[in-house]
Coordinates of C-alpha atoms and ligand atoms in Angstrom, one line a residue:
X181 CA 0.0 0.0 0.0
X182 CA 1.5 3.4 -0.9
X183 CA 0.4 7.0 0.7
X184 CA 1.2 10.1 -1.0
X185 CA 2.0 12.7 2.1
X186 CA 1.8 16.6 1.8
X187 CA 3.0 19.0 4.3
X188 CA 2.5 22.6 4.2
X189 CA 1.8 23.4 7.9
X190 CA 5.0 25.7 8.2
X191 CA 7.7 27.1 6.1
X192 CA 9.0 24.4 4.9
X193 CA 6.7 22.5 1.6
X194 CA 7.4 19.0 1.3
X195 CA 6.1 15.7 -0.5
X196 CA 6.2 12.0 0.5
X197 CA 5.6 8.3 -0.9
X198 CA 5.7 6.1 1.6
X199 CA 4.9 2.2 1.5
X200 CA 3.3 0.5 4.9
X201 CA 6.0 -1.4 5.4
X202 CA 8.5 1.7 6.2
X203 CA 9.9 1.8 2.7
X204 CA 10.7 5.1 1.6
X205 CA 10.1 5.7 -2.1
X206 CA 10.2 9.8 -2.2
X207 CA 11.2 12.2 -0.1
X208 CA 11.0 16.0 -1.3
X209 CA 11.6 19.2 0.9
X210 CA 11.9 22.4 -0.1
X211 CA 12.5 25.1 2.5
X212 CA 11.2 28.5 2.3
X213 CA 14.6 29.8 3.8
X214 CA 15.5 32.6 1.6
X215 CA 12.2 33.6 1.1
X216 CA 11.7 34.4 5.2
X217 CA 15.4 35.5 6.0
X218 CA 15.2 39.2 5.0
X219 CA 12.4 39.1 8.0
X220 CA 14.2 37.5 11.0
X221 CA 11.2 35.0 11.0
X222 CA 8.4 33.3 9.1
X223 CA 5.6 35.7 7.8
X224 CA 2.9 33.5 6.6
X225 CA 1.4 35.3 3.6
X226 CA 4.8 34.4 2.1
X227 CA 4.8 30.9 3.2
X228 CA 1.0 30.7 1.8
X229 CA 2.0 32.1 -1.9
X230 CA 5.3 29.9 -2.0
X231 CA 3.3 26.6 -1.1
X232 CA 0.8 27.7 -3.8
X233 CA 4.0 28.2 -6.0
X234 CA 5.9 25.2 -5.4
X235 CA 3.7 22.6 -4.3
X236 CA 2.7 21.5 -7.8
X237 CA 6.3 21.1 -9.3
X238 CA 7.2 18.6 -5.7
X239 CA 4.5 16.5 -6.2
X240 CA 5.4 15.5 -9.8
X241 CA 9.4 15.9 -8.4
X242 CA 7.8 12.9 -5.5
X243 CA 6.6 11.0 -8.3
X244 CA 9.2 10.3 -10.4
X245 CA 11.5 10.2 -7.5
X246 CA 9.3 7.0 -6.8
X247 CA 8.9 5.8 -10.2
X248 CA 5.2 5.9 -10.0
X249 CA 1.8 7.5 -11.2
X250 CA -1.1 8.6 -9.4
X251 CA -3.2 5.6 -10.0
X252 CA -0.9 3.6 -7.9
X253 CA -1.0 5.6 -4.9
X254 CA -3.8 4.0 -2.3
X255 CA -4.3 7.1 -0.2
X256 CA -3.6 10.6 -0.3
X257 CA -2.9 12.4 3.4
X258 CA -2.4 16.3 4.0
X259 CA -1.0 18.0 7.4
X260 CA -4.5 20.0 8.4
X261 CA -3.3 21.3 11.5
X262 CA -1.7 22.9 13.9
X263 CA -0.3 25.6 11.9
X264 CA -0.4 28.9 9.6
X265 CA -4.1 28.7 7.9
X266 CA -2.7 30.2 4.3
X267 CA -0.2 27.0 4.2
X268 CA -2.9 24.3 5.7
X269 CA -4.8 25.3 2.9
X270 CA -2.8 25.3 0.3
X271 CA -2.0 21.5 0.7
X272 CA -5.0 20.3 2.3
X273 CA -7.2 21.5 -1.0
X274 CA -4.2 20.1 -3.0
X275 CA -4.4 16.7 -1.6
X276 CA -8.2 16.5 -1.9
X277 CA -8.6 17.5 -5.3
X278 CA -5.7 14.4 -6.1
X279 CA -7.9 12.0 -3.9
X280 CA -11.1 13.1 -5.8
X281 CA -10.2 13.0 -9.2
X282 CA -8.3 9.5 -8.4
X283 CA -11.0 8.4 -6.1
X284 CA -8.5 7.3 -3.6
X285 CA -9.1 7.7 0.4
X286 CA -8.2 11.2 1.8
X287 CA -6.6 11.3 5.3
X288 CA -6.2 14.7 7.6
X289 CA -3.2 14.1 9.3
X290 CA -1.8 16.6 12.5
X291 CA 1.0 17.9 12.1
X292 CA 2.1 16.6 15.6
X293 CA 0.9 13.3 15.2
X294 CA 3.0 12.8 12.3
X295 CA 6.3 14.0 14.5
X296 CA 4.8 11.2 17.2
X297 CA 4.5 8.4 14.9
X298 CA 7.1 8.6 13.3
X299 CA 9.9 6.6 15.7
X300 CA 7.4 3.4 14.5
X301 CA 8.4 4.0 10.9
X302 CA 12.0 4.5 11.6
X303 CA 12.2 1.8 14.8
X304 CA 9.3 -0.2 14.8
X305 CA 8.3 0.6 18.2
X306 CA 5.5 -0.7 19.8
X307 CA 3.0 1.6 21.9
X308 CA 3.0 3.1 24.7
X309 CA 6.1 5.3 25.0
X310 CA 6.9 8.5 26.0
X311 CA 7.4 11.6 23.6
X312 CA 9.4 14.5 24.1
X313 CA 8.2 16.8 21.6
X314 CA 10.5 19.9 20.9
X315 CA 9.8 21.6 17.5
X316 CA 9.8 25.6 16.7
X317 CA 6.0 25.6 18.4
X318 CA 6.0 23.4 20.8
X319 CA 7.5 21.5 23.9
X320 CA 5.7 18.3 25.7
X321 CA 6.0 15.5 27.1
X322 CA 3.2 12.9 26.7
X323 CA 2.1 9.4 26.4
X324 CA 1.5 8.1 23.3
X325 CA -0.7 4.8 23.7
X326 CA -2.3 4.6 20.3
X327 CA -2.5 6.0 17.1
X328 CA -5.1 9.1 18.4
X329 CA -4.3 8.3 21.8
X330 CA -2.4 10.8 23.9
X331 CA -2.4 11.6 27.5
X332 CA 0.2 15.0 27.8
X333 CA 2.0 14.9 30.8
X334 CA 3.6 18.5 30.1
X335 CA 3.7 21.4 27.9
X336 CA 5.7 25.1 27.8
X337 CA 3.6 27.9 29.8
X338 CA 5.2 29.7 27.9
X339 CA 7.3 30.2 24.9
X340 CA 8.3 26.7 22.6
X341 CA 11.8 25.4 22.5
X342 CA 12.6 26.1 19.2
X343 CA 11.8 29.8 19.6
X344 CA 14.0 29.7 22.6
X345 CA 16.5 29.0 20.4
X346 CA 15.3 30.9 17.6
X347 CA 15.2 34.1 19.8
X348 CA 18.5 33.4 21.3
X349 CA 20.2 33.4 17.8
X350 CA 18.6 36.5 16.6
X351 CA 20.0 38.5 20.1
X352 CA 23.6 37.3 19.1
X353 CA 23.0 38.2 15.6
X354 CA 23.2 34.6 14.2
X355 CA 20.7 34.0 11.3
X356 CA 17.6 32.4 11.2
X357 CA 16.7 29.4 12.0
X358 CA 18.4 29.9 14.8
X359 CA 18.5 26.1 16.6
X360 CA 21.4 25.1 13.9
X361 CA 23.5 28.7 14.7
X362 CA 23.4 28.3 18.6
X363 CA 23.9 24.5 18.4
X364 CA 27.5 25.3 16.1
X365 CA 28.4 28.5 18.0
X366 CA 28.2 26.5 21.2
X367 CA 30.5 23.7 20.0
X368 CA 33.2 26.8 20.9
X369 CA 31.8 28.0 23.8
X370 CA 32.5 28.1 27.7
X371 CA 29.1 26.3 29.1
X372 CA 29.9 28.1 32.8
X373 CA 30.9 31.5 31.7
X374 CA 27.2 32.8 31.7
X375 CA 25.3 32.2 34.7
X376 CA 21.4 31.4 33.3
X377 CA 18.3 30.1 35.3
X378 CA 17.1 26.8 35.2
X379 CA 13.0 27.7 34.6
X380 CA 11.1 25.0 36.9
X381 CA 14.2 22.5 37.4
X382 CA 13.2 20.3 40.4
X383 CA 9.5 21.9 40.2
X384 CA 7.3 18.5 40.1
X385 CA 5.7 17.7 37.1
X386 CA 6.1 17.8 33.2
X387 CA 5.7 21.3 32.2
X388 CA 8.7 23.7 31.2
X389 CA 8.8 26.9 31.0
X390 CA 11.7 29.5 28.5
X391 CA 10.7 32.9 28.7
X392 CA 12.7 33.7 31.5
X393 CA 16.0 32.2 29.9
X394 CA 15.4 34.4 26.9
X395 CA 15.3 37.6 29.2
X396 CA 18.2 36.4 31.1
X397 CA 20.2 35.8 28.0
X398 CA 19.2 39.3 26.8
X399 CA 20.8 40.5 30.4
X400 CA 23.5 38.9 30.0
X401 CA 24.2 40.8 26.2
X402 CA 23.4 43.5 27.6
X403 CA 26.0 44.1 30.7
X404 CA 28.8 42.7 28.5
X405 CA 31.1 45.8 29.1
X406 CA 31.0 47.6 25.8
X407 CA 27.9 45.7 24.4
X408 CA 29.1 44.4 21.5
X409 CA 29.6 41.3 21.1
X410 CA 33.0 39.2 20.0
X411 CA 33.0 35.5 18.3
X412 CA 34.1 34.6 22.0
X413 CA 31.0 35.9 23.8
X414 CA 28.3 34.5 21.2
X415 CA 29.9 31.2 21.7
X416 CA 30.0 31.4 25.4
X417 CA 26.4 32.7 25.6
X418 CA 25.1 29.8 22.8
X419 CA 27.4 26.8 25.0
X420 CA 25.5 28.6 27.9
X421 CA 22.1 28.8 26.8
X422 CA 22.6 25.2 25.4
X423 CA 23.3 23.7 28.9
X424 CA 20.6 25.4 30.7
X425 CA 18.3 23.7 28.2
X426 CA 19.7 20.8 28.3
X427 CA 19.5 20.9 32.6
X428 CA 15.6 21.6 32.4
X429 CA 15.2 18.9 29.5
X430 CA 16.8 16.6 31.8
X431 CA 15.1 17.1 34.6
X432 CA 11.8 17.5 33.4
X433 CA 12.1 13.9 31.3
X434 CA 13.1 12.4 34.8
X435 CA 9.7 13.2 35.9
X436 CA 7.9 12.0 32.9
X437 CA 9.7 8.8 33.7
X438 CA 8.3 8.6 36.7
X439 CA 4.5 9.0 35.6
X440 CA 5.2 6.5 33.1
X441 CA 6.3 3.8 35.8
X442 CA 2.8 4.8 37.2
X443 CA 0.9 4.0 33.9
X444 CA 2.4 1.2 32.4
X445 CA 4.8 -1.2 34.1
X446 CA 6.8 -2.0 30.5
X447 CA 10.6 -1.0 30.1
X448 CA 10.0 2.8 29.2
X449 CA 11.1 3.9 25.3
X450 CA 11.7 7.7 25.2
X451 CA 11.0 9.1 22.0
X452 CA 12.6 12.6 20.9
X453 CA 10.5 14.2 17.9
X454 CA 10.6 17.7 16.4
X455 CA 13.0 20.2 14.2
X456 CA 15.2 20.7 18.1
X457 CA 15.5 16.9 18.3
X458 CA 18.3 17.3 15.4
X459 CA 20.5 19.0 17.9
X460 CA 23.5 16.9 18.7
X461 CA 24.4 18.2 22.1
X462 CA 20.9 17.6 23.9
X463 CA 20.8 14.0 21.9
X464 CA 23.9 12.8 23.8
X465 CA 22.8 14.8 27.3
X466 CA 19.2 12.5 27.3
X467 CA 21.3 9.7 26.0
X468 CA 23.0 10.0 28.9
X469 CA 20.2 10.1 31.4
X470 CA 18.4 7.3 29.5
X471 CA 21.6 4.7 29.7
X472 CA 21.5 5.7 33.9
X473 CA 18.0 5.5 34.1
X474 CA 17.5 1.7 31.8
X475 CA 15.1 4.0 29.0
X476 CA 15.5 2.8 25.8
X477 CA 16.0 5.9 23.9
X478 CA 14.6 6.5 20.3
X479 CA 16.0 9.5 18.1
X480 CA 15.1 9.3 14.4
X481 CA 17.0 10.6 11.8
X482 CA 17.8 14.3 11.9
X483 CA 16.1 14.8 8.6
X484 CA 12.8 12.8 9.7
X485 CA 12.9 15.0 13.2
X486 CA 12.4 18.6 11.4
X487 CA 9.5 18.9 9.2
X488 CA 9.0 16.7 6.3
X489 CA 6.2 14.7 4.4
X490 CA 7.6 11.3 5.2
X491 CA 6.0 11.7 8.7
X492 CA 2.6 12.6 7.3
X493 CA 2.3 10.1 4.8
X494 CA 3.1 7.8 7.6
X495 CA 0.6 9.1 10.0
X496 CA -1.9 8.7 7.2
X497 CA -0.8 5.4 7.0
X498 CA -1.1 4.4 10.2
X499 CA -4.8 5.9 10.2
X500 CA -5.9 4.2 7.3
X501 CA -4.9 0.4 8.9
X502 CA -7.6 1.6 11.4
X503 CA -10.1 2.2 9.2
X504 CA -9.8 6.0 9.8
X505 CA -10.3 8.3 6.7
X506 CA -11.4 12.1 6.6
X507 CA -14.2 13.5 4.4
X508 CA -13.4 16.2 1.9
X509 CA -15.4 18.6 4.3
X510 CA -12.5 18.8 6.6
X511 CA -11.6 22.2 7.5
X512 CA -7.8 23.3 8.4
X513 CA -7.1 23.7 12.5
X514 CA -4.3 26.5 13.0
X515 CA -4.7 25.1 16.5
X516 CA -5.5 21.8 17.1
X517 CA -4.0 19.6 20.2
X518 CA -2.8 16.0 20.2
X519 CA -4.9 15.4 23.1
X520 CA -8.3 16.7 21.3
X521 CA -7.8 13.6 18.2
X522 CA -10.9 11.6 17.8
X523 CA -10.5 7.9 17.1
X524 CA -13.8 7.4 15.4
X525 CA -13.8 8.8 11.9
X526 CA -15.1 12.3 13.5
X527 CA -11.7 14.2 13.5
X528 CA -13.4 17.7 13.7
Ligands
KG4_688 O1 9.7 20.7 13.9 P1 10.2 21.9 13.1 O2 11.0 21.6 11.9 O3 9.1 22.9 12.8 C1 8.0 23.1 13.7 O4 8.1 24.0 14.6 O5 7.0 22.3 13.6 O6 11.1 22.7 14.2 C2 11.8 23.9 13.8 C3 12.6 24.4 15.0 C4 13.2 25.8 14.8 O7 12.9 26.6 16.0 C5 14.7 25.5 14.7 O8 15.5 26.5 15.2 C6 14.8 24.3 15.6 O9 13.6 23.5 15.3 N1 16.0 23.5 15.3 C7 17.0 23.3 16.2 C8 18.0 22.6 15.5 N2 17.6 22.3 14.2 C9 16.3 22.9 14.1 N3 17.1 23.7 17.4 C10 18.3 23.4 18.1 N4 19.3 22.7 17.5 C11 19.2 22.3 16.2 N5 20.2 21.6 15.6
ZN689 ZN1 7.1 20.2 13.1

């Protein structure tokens, strides 16, 4: 069975074909990049018109990629949500007119279901484990029992991980996207020259919290003596920043740990999804923790952790084997939590 995948939640457009057994036939992702860099950030009308302009040319790119026409793709699945309305609906109305004119199932897919399924593609994990989800919107920790099935244990109260990062760049003055800048000016850097806080380390429970890291990383530019700042300092702030994450991450998993013990009694798997999960330095810190702690620890492939169509077509995948397909009436959900999926046909 082959699923054709579109994802357009975000700034990056990208197409997938994707057989259930895990084979990967295609695999296209184009990245907005150039087109947001002038503006420090994403601005969505942008991201809307590009996915309009280059979603067309990808799919046929996905399809000879995989050899294959449209009549021998069994179901067609589209992120509708979380994310920036222009882009949702530029792919979702893509994939439905392919499904309608090929009368082939159509499968609304979130965004963040595809980033928690997708350690079962790449590792064949059975459910339930643990996610730590850390992307450029979002930061939680949940359970994942079932495709559908999420019980969140914790989630930012404030600010997502990514734009920690993001926002921590752009006050040294490294580009945007700003998670692969800190992670390489770090690699430099004196982790104990810049004395950040630890938001809710040791706190019980699941929940994190970054907004108070960014302001005390915006201090600490801003009583450097003459306020500019040398190749030294950026690296010392980035190594810095870096480990304070990587304390609260820690800590915060720990718990999650523990509430899993409570749930299930099975050897706990620790998944780590999302665009931050490429980042090297917090990989080894929780593969640290996991090895002390007997948590087998699952990290896909950098490329399958930032956003990509693989994951969606996937996700769609995985829906369909449950009998779970989505009527062409489905409207995009800009927001749309794990923990509101339905599991009987009724996704709305
Ligand atoms: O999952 P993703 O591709 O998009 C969504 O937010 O859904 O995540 C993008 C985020 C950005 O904030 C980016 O700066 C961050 O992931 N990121 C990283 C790294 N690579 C991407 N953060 C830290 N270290 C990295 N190597
Ligand atoms: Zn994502």
């Amino acid at each position: 069975m082959l699923a054709l995948g579109i994802e357009t939640s975000c700034d990056e457009t990208a197409v997938a074909i994707v057989r259930d057994d895990g084979k990967v036939l295609a695999d296209q992702v184009l990245s907005q990049l150039a087109e947001h860099q002038p503006y420090g950030g994403i601005v969505p009308e942008i991201a809307a018109r590009a996915h309009l302009d280059h979603l067309d040319k990808l799919i046929m790119a996905a399809m000879n990629e995989a050899g294959i026409g449209f009549s021998e793709v069994d179901l067609v699945a589209a992120t509708a949500g979380p994310g920036l309305i222009g882009g949702l609906m530029v792919g979702l109305t893509t994939a439905k007119a392919i499904a309608a004119v090929q009368r082939k199932p159509f499968v609304a897919v979130n965004h963040l279901e595809g980033h928690a399924l997708t350690a079962r593609l790449t590792d064949r994990i059975e459910f339930p484990y643990l996610l730590l989800l850390v992307s450029g919107g979002h930061c939680q920790l949940l359970i994942v029992e079932g495709v559908g099935t999420y019980e969140q244990l914790g989630t930012t109260i404030d600010d997502a991980i990514g734009e920690a990062f993001d926002k921590t760049a752009k006050m040294a003055g490294l580009g945007y996207p700003g998670g692969p800048a800190v992670e390489t000016a770090a690699q430099t850097g004196d982790s104990s020259r810049f004395p950040l806080p630890r938001p809710l380390k040791g706190r019980p429970g699941c929940d994190f919290s970054f907004s108070g890291l960014k302001t005390a990383v915006r201090h600490a530019i801003h009583d450097l003596p003459d306020g500019a700042l040398t190749d030294q300092d950026v690296a010392d702030l980035c190594a810095s920043f870096q480990a304070a994450v990587g304390d609260v991450l820690l800590d915060r998993c720990a718990n999650a740990f523990r509430a899993f013990a409570k749930h299930d009694t099975t050897a706990p798997t620790l998944v780590v999804a999302g665009g931050v999960a490429a980042n090297s330095y917090l990989r080894a810190r929780l593969a640290k923790l996991c090895a002390a702690e007997s948590v087998n620890l699952v990290t896909p492939p950098p490329r399958l952790c930032t956003d990509n169509a693989v994951m969606i077509a996937w996700a769609g995948l995985e829906r369909f084997r449950l009998g779970l397909t989505d009527g062409f009436d489905f409207a995009p959900r800009p927001r749309w939590p794990l923990t509101e999926l339905r599991m009987d046909g009724t996704n709305q």
